[in-house]
PDB file of C-alpha atoms in Angstrom:
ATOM      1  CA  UNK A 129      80.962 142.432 115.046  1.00 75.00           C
ATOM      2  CA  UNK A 130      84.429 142.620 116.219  1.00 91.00           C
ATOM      3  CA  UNK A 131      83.888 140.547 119.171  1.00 91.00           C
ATOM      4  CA  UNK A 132      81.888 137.544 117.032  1.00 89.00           C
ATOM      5  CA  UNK A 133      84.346 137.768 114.770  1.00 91.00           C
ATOM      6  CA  UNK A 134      87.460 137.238 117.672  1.00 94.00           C
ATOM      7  CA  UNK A 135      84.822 134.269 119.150  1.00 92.00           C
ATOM      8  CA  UNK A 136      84.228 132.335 115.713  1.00 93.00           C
ATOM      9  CA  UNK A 137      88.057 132.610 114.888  1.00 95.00           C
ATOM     10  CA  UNK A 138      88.734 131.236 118.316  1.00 95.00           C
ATOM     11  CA  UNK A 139      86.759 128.461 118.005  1.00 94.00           C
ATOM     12  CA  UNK A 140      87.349 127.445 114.667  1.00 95.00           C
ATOM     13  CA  UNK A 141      91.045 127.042 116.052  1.00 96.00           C
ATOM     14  CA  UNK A 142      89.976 125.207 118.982  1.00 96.00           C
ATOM     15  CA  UNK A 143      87.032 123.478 117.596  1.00 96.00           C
ATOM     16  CA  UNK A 144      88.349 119.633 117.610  1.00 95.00           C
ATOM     17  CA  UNK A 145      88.346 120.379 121.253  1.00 97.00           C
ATOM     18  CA  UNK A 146      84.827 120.935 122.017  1.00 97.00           C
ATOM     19  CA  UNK A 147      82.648 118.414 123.300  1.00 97.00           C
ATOM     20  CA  UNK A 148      79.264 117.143 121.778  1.00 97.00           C
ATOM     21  CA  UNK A 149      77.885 120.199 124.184  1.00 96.00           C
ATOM     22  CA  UNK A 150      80.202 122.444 123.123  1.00 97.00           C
ATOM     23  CA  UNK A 151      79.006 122.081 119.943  1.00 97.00           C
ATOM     24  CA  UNK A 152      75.561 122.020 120.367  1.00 97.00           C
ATOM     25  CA  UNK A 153      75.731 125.555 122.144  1.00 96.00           C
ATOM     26  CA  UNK A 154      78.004 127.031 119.740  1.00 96.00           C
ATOM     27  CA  UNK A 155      75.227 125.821 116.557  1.00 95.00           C
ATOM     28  CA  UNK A 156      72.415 127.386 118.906  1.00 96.00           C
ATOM     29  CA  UNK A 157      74.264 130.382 119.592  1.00 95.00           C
ATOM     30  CA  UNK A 158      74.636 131.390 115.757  1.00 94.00           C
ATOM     31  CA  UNK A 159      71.013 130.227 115.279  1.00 94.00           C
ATOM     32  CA  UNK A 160      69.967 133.044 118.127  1.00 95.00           C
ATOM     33  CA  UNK A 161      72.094 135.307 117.474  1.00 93.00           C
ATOM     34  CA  UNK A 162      71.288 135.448 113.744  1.00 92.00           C
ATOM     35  CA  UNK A 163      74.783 134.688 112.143  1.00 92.00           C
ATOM     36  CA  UNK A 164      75.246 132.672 109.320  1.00 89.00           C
ATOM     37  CA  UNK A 165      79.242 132.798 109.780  1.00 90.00           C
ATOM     38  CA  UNK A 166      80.428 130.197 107.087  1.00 90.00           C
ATOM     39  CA  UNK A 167      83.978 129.100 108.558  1.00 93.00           C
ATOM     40  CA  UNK A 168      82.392 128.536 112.175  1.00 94.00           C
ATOM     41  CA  UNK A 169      79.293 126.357 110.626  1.00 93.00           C
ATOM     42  CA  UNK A 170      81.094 124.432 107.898  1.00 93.00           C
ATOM     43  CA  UNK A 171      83.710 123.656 111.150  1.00 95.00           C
ATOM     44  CA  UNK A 172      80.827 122.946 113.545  1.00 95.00           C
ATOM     45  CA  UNK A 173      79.196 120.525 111.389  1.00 94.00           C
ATOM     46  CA  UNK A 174      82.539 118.936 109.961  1.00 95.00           C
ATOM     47  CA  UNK A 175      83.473 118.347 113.980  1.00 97.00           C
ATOM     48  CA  UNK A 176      80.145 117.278 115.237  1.00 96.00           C
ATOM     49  CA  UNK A 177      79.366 114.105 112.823  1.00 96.00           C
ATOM     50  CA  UNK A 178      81.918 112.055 114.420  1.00 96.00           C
ATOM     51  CA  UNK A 179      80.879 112.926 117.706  1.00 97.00           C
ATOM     52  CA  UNK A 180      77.348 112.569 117.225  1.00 96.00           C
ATOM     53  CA  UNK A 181      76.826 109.034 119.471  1.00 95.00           C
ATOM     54  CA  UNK A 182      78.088 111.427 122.253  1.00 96.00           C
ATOM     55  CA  UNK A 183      75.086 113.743 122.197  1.00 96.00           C
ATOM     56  CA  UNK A 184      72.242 113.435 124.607  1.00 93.00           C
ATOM     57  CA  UNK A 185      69.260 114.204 123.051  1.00 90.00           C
ATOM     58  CA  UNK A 186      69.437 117.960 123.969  1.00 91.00           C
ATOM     59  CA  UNK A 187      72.022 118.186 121.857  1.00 94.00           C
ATOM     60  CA  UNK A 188      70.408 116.436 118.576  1.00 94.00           C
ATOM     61  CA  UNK A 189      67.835 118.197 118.889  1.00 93.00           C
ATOM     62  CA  UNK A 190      69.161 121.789 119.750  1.00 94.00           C
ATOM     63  CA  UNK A 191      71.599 120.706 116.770  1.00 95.00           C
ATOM     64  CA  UNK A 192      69.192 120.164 114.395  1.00 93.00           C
ATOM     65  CA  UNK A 193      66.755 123.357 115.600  1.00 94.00           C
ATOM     66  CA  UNK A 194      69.797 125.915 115.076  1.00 94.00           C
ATOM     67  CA  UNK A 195      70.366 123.965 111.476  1.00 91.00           C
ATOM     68  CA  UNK A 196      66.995 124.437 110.149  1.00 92.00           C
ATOM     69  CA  UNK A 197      66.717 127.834 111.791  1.00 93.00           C
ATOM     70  CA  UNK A 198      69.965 129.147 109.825  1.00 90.00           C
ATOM     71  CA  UNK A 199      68.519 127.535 106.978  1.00 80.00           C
ATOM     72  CA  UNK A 200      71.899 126.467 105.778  1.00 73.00           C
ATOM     73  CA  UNK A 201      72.120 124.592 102.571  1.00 75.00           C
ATOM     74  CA  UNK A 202      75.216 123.229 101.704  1.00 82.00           C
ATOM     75  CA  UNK A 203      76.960 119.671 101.979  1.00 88.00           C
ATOM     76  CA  UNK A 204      78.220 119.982 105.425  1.00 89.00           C
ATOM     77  CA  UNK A 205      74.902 120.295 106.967  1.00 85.00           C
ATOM     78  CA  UNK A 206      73.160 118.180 104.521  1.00 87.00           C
ATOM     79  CA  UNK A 207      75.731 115.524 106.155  1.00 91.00           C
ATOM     80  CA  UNK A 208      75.140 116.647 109.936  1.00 92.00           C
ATOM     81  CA  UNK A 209      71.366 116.420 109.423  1.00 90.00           C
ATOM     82  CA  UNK A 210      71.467 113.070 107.537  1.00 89.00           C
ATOM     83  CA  UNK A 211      73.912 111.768 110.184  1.00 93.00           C
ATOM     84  CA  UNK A 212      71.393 113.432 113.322  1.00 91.00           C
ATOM     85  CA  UNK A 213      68.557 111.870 111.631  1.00 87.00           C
ATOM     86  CA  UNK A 214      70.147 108.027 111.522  1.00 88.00           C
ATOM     87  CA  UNK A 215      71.643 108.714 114.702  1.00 90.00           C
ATOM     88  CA  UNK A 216      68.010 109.213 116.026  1.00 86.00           C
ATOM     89  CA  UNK A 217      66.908 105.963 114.016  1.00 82.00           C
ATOM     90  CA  UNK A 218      69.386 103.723 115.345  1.00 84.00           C
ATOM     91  CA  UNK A 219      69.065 105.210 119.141  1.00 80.00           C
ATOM     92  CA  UNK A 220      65.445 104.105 119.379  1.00 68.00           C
ATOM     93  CA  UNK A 221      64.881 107.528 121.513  1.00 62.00           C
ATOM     94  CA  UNK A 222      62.041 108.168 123.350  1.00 67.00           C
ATOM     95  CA  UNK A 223      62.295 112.299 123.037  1.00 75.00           C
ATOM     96  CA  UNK A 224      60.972 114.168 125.706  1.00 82.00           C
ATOM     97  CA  UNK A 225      58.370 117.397 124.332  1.00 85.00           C
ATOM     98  CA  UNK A 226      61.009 119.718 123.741  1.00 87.00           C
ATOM     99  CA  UNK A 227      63.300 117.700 121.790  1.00 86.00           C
ATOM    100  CA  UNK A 228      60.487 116.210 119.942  1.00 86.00           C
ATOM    101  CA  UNK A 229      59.068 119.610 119.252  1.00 89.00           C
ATOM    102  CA  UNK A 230      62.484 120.126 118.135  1.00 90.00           C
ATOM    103  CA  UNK A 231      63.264 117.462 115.843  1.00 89.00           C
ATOM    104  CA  UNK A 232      59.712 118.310 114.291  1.00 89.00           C
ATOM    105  CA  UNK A 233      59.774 121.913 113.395  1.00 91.00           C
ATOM    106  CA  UNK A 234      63.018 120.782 111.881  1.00 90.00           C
ATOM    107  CA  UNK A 235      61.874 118.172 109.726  1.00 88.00           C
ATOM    108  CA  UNK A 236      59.233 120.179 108.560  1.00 89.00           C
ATOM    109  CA  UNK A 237      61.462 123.655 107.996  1.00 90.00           C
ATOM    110  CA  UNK A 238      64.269 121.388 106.256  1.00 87.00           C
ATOM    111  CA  UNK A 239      61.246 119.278 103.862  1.00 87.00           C
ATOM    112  CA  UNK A 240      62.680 116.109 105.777  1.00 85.00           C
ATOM    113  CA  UNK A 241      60.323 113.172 105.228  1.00 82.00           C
ATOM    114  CA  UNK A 242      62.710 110.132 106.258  1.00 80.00           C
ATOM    115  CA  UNK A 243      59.095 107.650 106.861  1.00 85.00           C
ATOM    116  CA  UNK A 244      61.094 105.934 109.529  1.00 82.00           C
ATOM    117  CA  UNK A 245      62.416 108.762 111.468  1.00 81.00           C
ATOM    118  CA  UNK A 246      58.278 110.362 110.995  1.00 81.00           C
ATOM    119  CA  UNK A 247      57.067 107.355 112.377  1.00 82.00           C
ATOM    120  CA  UNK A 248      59.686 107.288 115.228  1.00 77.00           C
ATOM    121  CA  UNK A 249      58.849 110.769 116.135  1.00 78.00           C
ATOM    122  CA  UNK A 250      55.026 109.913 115.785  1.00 78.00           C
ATOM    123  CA  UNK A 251      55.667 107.166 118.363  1.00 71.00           C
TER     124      UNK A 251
END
């Protein structure tokens, strides 16, 4: 506990520093690891919107996994998921297995049922 809580104060300071990857990794690593620390995901998901047309599509989708695995429900991530899914819509992306596996256990786990991004995914 100590050291998470030295790591998520650390990178809330430094977190308009990270890059889309960054990011992504940090979201995952809280997803993995189980904690639902409030100040690091509201941060995390007020950072990454803006930054989202610099993810690879690793990163959406590892994004969006750790979301819907923390089953977070509040207006930051609401926004980050809305903004992942037009960010997939307007990319045209042709996801490779594992982000499409991804992107689709999300959807389901977060009830999303955008028809466009369903029939992107569906291909």
């Amino acid at each position: 506990p100590k050291l998470w809580s030295a790591l998520s104060e650390r990178s809330v300071e430094l977190i308009l520093e990270f890059d889309a990857r960054g990011l992504s990794n940090t979201v995952w690593a809280c997803a993995t690891m189980r904690r639902h620390d409030q100040q690091l995901l509201e941060a995390l998901g007020r950072a990454a919107v803006p930054k989202l047309s610099e993810f690879d599509e690793q990163a959406l989708s590892t994004t969006m996994w750790a979301s819907a695995k923390l089953t977070i429900r509040n207006q930051t991530n609401q926004m980050l998921i809305d903004a992942i899914v037009l960010e997939l819509l307007n990319r045209d992306a042709n996801l490779h297995q594992q982000g499409l596996a991804n992107i689709s256990w999300s959807c389901a786990t977060l009830r999303i049922g955008d028809p466009a991004l369903l029939s992107a995914l569906a291909g």
